[in-house]
Coordinates of C-alpha atoms in Angstrom, one line a residue:
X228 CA 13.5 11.3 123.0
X229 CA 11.4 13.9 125.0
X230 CA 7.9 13.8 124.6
X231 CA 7.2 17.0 123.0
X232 CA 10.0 16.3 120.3
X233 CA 8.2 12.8 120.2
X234 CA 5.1 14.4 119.3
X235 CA 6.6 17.0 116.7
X236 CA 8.0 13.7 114.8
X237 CA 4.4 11.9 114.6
X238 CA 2.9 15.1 113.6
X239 CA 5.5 15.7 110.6
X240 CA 3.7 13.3 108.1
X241 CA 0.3 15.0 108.8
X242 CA 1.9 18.4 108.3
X243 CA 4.2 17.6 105.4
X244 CA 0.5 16.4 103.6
X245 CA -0.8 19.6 104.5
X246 CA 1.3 21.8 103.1
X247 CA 1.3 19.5 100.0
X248 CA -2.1 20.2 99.8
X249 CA -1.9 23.9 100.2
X250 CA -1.4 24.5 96.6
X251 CA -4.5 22.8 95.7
X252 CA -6.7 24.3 98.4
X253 CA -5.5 28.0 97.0
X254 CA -6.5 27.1 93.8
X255 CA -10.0 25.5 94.7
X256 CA -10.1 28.8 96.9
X257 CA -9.1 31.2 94.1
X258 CA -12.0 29.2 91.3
X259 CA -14.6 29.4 94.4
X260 CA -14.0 32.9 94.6
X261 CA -13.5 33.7 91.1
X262 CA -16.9 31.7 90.4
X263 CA -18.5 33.9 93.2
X264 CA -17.5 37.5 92.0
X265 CA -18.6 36.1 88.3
X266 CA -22.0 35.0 89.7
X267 CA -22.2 38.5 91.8
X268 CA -20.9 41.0 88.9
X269 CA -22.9 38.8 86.4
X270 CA -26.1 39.2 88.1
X271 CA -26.0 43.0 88.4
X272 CA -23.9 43.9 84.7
X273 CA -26.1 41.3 82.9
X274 CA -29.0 43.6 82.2
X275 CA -27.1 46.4 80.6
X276 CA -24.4 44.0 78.7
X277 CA -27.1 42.2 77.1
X278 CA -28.8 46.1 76.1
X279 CA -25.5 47.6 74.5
X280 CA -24.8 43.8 72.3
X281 CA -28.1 42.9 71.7
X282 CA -29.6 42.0 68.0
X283 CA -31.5 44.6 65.4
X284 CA -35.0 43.5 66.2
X285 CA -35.8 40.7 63.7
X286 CA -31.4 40.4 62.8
X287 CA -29.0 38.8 64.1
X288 CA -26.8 42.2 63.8
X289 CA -25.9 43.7 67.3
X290 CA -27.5 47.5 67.6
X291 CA -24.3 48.7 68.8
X292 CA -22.3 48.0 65.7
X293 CA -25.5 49.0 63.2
X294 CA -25.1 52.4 64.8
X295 CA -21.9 52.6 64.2
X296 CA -21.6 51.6 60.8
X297 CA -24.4 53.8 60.0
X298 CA -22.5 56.6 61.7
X299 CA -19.3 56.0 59.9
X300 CA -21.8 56.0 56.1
X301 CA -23.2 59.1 57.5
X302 CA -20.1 61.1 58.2
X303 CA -18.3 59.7 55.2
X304 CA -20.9 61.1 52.6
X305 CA -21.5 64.4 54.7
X306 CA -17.6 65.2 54.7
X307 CA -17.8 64.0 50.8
X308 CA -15.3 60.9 51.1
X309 CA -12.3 63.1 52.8
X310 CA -10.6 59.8 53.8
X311 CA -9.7 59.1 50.3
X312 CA -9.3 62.6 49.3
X313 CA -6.8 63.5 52.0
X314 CA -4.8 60.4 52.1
X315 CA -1.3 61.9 50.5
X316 CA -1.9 65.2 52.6
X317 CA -2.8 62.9 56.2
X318 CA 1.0 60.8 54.7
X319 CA 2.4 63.8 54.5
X320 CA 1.2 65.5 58.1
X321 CA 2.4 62.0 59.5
X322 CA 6.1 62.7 58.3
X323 CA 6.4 65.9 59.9
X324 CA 6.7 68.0 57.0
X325 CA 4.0 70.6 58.2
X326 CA 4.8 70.3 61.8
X327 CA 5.5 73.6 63.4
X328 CA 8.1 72.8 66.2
X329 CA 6.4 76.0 68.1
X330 CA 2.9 74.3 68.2
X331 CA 1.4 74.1 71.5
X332 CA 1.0 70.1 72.5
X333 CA 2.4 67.4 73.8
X334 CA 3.3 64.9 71.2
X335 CA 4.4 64.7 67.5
X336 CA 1.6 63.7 65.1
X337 CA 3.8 60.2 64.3
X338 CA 3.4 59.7 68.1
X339 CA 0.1 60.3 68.3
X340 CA -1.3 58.2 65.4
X341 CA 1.2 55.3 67.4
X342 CA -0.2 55.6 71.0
X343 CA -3.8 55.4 69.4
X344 CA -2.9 52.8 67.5
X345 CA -1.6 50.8 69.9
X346 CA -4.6 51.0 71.9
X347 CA -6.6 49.6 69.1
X348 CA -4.3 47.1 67.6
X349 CA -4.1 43.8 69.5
X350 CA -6.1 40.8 69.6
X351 CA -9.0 42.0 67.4
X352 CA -6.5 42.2 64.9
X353 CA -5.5 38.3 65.5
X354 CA -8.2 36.3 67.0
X355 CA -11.1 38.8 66.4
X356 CA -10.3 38.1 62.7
X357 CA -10.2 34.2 62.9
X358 CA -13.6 34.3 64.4
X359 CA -14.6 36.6 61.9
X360 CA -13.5 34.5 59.3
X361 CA -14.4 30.9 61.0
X362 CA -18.0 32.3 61.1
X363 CA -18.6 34.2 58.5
X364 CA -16.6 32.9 55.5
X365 CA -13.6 34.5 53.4
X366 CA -16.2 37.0 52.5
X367 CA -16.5 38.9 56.1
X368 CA -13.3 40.5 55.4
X369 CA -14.7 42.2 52.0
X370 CA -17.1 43.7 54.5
X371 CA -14.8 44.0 57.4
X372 CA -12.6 46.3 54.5
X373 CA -15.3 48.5 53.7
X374 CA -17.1 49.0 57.3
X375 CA -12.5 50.2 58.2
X376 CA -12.4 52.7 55.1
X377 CA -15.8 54.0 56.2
X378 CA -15.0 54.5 60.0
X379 CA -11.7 56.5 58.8
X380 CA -14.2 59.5 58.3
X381 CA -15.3 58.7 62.0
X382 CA -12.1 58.8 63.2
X383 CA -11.2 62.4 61.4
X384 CA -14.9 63.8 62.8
X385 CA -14.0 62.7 66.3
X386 CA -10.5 63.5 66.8
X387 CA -10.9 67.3 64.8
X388 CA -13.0 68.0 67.5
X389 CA -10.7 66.5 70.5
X390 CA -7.6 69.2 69.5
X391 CA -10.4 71.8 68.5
X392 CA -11.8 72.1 72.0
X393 CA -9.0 70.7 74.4
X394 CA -7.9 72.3 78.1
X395 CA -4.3 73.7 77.1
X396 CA -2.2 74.2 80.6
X397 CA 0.3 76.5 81.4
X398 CA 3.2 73.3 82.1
X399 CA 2.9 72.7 78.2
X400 CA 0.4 69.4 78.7
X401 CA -3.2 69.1 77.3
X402 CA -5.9 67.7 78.0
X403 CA -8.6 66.8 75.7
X404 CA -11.4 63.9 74.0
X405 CA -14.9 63.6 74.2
X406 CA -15.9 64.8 77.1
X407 CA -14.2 68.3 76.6
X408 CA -16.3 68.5 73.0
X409 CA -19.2 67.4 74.4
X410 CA -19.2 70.1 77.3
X411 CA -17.5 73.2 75.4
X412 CA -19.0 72.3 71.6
X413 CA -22.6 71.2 72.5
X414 CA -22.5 74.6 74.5
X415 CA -20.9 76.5 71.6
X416 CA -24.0 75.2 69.7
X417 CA -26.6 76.0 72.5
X418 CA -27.2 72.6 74.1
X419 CA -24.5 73.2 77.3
X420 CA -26.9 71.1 79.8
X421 CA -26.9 68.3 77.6
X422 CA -23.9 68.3 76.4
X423 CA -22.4 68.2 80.3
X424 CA -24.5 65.2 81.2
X425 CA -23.3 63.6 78.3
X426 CA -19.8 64.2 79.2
X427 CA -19.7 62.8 82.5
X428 CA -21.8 59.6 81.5
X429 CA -19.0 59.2 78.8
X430 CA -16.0 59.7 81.4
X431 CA -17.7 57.0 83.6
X432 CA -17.9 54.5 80.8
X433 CA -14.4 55.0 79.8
X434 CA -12.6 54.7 83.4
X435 CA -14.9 51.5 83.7
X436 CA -13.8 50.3 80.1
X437 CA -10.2 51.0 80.8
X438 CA -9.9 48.7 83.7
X439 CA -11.4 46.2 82.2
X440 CA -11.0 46.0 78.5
X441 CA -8.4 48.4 78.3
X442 CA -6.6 46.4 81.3
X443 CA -7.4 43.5 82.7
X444 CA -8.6 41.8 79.8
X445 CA -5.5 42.4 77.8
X446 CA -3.3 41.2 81.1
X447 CA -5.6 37.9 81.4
X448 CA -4.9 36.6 77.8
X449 CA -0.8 37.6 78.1
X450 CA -1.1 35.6 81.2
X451 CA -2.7 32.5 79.0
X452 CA -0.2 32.9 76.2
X453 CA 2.8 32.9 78.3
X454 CA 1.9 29.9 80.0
X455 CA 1.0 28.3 76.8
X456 CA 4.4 28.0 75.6
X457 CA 6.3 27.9 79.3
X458 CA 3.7 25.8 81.3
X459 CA 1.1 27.2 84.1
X460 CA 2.4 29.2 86.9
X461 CA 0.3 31.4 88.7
X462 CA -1.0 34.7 87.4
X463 CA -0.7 36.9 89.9
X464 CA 3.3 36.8 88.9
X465 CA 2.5 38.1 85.2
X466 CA 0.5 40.5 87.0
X467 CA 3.1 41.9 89.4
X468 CA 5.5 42.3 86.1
X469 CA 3.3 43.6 84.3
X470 CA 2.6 46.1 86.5
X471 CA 5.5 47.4 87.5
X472 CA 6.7 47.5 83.5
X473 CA 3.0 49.6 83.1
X474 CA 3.5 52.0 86.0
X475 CA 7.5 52.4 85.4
X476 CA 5.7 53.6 82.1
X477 CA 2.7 55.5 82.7
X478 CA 4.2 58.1 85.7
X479 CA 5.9 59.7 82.7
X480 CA 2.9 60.9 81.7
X481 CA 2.0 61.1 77.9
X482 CA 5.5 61.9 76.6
X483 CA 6.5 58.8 78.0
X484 CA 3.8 56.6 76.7
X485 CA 4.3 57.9 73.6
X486 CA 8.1 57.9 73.5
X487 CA 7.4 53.7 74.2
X488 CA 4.4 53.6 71.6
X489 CA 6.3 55.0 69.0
X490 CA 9.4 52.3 69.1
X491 CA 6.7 49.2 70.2
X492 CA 3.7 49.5 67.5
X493 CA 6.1 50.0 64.7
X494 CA 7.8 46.8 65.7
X495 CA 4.7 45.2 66.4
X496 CA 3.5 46.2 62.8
X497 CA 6.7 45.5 61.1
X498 CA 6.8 41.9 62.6
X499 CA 2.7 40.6 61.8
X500 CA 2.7 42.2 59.0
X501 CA 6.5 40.8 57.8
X502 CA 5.6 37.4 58.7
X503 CA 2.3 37.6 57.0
X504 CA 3.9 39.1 53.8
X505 CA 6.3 35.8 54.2
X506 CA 3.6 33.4 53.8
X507 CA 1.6 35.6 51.1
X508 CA 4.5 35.2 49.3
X509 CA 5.5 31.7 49.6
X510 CA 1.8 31.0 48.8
X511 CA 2.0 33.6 45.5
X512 CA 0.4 31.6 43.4
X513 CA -3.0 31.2 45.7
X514 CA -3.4 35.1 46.2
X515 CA -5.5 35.4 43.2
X516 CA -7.6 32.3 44.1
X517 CA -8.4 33.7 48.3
X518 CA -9.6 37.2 46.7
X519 CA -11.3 35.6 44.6
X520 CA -12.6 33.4 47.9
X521 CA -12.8 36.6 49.7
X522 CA -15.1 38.5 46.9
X523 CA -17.4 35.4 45.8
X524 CA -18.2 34.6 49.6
X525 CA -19.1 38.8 50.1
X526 CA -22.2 38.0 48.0
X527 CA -22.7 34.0 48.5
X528 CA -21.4 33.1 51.4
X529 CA -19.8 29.9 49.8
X530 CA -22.1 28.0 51.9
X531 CA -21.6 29.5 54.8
X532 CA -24.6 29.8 57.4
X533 CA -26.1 32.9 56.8
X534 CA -24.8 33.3 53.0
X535 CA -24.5 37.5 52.1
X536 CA -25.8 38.2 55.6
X537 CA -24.3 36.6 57.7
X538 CA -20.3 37.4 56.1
X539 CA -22.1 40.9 56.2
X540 CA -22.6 40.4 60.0
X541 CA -19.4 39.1 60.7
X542 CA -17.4 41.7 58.5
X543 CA -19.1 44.8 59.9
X544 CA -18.9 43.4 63.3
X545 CA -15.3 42.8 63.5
X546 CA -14.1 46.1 61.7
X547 CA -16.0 47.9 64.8
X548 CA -14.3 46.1 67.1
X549 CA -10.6 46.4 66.0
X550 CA -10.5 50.0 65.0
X551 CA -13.1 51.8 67.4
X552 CA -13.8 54.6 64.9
X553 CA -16.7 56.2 66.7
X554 CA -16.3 55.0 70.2
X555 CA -14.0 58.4 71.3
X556 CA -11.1 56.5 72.8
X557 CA -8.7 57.6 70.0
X558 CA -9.9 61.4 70.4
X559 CA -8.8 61.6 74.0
X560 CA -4.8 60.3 72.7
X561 CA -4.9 62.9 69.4
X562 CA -6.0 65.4 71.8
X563 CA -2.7 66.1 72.7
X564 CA -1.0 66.3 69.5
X565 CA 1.4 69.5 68.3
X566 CA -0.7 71.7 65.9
X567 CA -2.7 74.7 66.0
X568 CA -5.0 73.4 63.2
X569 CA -7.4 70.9 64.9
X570 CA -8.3 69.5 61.0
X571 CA -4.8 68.3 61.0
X572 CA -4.9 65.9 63.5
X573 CA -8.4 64.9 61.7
X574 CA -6.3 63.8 58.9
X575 CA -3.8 61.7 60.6
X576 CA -5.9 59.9 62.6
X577 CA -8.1 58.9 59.5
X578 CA -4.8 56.8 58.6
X579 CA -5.6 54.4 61.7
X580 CA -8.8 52.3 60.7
X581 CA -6.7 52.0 57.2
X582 CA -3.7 50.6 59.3
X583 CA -5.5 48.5 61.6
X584 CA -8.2 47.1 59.9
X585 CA -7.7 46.8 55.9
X586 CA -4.0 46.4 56.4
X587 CA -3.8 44.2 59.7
X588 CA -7.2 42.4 59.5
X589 CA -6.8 41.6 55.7
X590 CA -3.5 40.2 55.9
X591 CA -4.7 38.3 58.8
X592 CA -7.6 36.7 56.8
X593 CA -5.4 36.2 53.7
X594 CA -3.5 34.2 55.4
X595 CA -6.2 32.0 57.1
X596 CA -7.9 31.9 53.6
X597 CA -5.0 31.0 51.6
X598 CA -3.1 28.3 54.3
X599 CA -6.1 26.0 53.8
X600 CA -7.3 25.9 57.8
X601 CA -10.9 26.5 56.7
X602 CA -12.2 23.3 55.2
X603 CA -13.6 23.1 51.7
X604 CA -15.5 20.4 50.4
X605 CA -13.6 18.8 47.1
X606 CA -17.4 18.7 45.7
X607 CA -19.2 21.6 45.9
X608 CA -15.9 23.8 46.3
X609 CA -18.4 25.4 49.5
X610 CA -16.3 25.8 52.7
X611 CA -17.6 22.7 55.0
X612 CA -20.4 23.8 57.9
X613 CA -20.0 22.7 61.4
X614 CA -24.1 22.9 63.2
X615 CA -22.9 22.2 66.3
X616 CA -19.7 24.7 66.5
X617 CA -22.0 27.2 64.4
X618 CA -19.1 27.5 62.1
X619 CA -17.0 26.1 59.4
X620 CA -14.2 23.1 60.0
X621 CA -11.2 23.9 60.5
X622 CA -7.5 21.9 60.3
X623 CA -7.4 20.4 64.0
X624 CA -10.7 21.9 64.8
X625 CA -9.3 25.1 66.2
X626 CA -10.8 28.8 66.7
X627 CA -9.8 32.1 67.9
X628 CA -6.2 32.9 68.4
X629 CA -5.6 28.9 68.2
X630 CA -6.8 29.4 64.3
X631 CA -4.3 32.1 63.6
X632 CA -1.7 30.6 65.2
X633 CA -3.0 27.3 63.0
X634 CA -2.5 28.7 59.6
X635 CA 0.6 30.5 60.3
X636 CA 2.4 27.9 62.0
X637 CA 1.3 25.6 59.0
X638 CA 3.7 27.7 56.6
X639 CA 6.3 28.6 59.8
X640 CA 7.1 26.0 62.3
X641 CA 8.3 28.9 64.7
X642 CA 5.5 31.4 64.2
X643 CA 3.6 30.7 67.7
X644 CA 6.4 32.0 69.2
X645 CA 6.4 35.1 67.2
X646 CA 2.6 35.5 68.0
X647 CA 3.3 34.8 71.7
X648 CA 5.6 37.9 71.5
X649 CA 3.3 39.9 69.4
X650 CA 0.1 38.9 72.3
X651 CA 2.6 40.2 74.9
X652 CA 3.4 43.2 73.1
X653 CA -0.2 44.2 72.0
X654 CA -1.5 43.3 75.2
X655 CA 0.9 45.8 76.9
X656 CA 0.8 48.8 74.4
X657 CA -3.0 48.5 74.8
X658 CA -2.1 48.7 78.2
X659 CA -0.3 51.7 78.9
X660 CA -2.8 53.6 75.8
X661 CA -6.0 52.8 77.9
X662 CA -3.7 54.3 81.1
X663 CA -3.7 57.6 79.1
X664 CA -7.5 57.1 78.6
X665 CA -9.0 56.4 81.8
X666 CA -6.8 58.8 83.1
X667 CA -8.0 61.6 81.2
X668 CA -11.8 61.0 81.8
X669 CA -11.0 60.4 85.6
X670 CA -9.2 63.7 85.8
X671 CA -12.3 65.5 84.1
X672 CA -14.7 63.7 86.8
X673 CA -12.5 64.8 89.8
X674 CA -10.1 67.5 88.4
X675 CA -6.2 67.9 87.6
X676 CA -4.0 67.5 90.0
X677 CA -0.6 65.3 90.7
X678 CA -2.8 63.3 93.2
X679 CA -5.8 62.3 91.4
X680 CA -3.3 61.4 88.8
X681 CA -0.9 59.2 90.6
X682 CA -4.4 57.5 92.7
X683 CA -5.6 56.7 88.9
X684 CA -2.1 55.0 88.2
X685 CA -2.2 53.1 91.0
X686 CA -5.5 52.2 90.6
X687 CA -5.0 51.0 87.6
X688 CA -1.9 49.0 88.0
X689 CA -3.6 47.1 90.8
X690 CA -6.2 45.8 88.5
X691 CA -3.6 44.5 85.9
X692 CA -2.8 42.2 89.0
X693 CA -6.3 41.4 89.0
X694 CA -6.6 40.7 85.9
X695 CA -3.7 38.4 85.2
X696 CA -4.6 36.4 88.3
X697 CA -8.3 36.2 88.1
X698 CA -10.6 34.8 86.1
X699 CA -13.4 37.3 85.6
X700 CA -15.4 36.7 82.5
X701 CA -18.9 39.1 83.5
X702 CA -16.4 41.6 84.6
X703 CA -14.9 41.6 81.3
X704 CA -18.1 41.3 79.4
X705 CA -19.0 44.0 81.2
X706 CA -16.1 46.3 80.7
X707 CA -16.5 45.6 76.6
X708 CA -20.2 46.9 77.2
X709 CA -18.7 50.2 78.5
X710 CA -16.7 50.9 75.6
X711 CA -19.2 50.4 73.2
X712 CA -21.8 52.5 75.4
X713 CA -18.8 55.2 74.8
X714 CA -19.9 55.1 70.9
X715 CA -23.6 55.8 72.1
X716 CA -22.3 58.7 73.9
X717 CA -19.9 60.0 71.8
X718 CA -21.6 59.5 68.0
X719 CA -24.6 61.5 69.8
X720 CA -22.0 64.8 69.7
X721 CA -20.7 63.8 66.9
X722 CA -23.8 64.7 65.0
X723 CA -24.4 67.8 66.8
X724 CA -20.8 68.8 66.0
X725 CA -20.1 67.7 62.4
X726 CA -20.7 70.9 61.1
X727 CA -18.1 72.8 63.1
X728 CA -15.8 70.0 61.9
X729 CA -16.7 71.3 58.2
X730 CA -16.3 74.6 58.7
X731 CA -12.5 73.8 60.1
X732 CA -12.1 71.7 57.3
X733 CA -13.3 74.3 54.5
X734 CA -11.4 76.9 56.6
X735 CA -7.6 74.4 56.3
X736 CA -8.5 73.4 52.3
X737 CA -8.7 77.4 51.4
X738 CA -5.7 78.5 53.3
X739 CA -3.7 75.1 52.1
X740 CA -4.6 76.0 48.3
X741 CA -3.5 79.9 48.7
X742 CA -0.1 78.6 50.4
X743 CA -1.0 80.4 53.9
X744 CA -0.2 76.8 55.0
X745 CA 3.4 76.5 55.7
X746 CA 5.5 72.9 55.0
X747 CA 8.3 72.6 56.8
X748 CA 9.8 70.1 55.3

């Protein structure tokens, strides 16, 4: 044996442990790093994360959601209750049968109402609700129902405005949200200056909150449920899928979003809500009892921590975060809807809070409430109080998604597999909707144009790899911050505006009644 061959023989053990190693070292690497950008981002997003969710001096309740909800109350009295007095018409605008084939726009108003619904249906709708409901007792959702029928008058306000004063091109695309309203309406209405800063602070909040919330965050937990139910594997593979599926997507542009949104979210309804309706009915005899749960603990609390307020709290809190009515997100996907009457689109989108929140969230809760995961005490017939968790026990001590996945498993032994696929699902609709988003307020920033748009695509494709493969809570924290600092933004021209948005809707309401309104169908 020659020395040197010698010598590679001795040093195979040593390298063979190496390379065993490796996989631990890249993981010890990848936390140290992970911890690092956490400890970096933390330290300079902390300030303003902690602004945009901190309490109501002398509440628990976050500012952020108080102005919302007192946004919603506002516009839903000023626009005397119009999202229960155009219901049937907003049903009938969603089935085509006043669409006007000849309409400048992009998409149908059925597409629409499913791209912007897919980017607020997800996991708000599934674990949002079980911490909702963990915390605050059956009675949140009582509140959580009434803060979603409010914001459907925020929803008509804002996305009136986002086909009223959107860029129409020559190529037959649009262009529209916020930030166009804000410029071209608070100008309209003599405050241009302000109404331009505004516009560009909003764009910069929504590029940030599309990579993050709108992205990352949504690939991070797909990641975690996929290797829940096949074992761990690293993320960065999730990632590369997922964004390769996202871009294949997105280069299409909005036709081809939409043309995906419109097959996906009905699917994604038809199966949650199917599967909820399952259990509701096996459990027929309880429905009476859990609204009656759902009502008493609205105004007691049935021991719950916090009693009226805190179910209040949790209720208000959760509808905010599901449907977004007031944060502008929704306006930019309307935008681009087929209509000459801006009030239409106004109408359709008040459908979404409905969908998303007093359809989605309730059946969500019912089935929590009426599976028994929540733990009553026999006695006192008061849901039991954990101190220490700072809520109430569950079966298996579970929370989150974990508790959803609890109570419906409990009735179907294969539902977490369904909910696996319905994670996946929201995670990527939300996906590809928050593309369209952070796309249009980073083409307003630095202008239309082939390149800027494919730079944002790959951009954003880039940080779904990040975010499957990374663990970056401050970053996400963070990123939820900039969506909500959107609502600040946004509800500010939204009470500049709301007149205009009468005067449309006066305007539709007289011509509708004399029959200058054409149906179609």
């Amino acid at each position: 044996m020659k020395p040197n061959q010698f010598a590679l023989r001795a040093a195979l053990p040593a390298l063979g442990a190496a390379l065993a190693a490796l996989p631990a070292q890249a993981q010890e690497t990848a936390h140290s790093v992970d911890e690092k950008i956490n400890e970096v981002v933390g330290s300079v997003t902390g300030p303003f994360v902690n602004f945009i969710f901190a309490p109501f001096p002398g509440t628990s309740f976050p500012w952020i959601v108080l102005w919302l909800v007192v946004a919603a109350t506002i516009f839903t009295l000023y626009f005397a209750f119009v999202q229960f007095r155009a219901f049937p018409h907003s049903i009938a605008l969603v089935s085509g049968k006043y669409s006007d084939p000849n309409d400048a726009g992009e998409v149908s108003h059925f597409q629409a109402l499913a791209t912007a619904l897919s980017g607020t249906v997800g996991l708000g709708n599934i674990a949002g609700v079980a911490v909702a409901v963990s915390i605050g007792g059956p009675g949140a959702t009582f509140w959580m129902i009434l803060a979603g029928l409010m914001g459907m008058a925020s929803k008509f306000t804002e996305c009136t405005l986002g086909v009223k004063y959107r860029n129409e091109y020559p190529d037959g695309t649009v262009s529209g949200g916020p930030m166009y309203y804000l410029k071209k309406g608070m100008a309209e209405r003599g405050f241009g200056g302000l109404g331009s800063v505004l516009a560009i602070i909003f764009s910069i909040f929504c590029v940030l909150g599309s990579l993050g919330g709108g992205n990352m965050f949504q690939a991070n937990q797909a990641h975690a449920q996929l290797a829940n139910i096949i074992g761990d594997y690293p993320g960065w593979i999730t990632g590369v899928i997922f964004a390769a599926i996202v871009f294949a997507v997105i280069i299409g542009g909005l036709k081809s979003i939409a043309q995906v949104t419109e097959k996906v979210v009905p699917f994604m309804g038809v199966l949650y809500v199917g599967t909820a309706l399952i259990i509701l009915l096996m459990n027929f005899d309880k429905i009476g009892w859990a609204f009656g749960q759902i009502f008493d603990g609205a105004f007691t609390g049935l021991g719950v921590a916090g009693g009226l307020v805190g179910a209040l709290i949790q209720g208000f809190k959760r509808a905010a975060f599901s449907n977004e009515a007031g944060v502008g997100s929704a306006a930019i996907a309307h935008s681009a809807v087929r209509t000459k009457e801006p009030i239409t689109e106004g109408f359709v989108s008040l459908l979404e809070p409905f969908i998303d929140t007093v359809v989605i969230c309730t059946m969500t809760a019912l089935v929590i409430v009426i599976t028994g995961v929540l733990q009553i005490d026999p006695e006192t017939g008061n849901y039991i109080w954990n101190a220490d968790l700072g809520r109430v026990e569950t079966l298996g001590d579970v929370s989150g998604v974990a508790l959803t996945s609890a109570a419906f498993g409990s009735a179907l032994s294969w539902f977490p597999y369904v909910l696996a696929l319905a994670v996946i699902l929201f995670a990527f609709s939300t996906m590809i909707s928050w593309s369209y988003y952070g796309l249009k307020a980073w083409t307003y920033m630095f202008g239309e144009g082939k390149f800027q748009e494919l730079s944002f695509k790959i951009l954003f494709c880039i940080f779904v790899i990040i975010g499957a493969a990374m663990n970056l809570g401050p970053v996400i924290d963070f990123s939820d911050a900039a969506i909500f600092a959107m609502a600040l933004i946004n509800i500010i021209g939204l009470y500049f505006l709301m007149p205009i948005v009468k005067a449309e809707l006066n305007s539709y309401q007289t011509r509708l009644k004399s029959g200058e309104i054409k149906r179609y169908a």
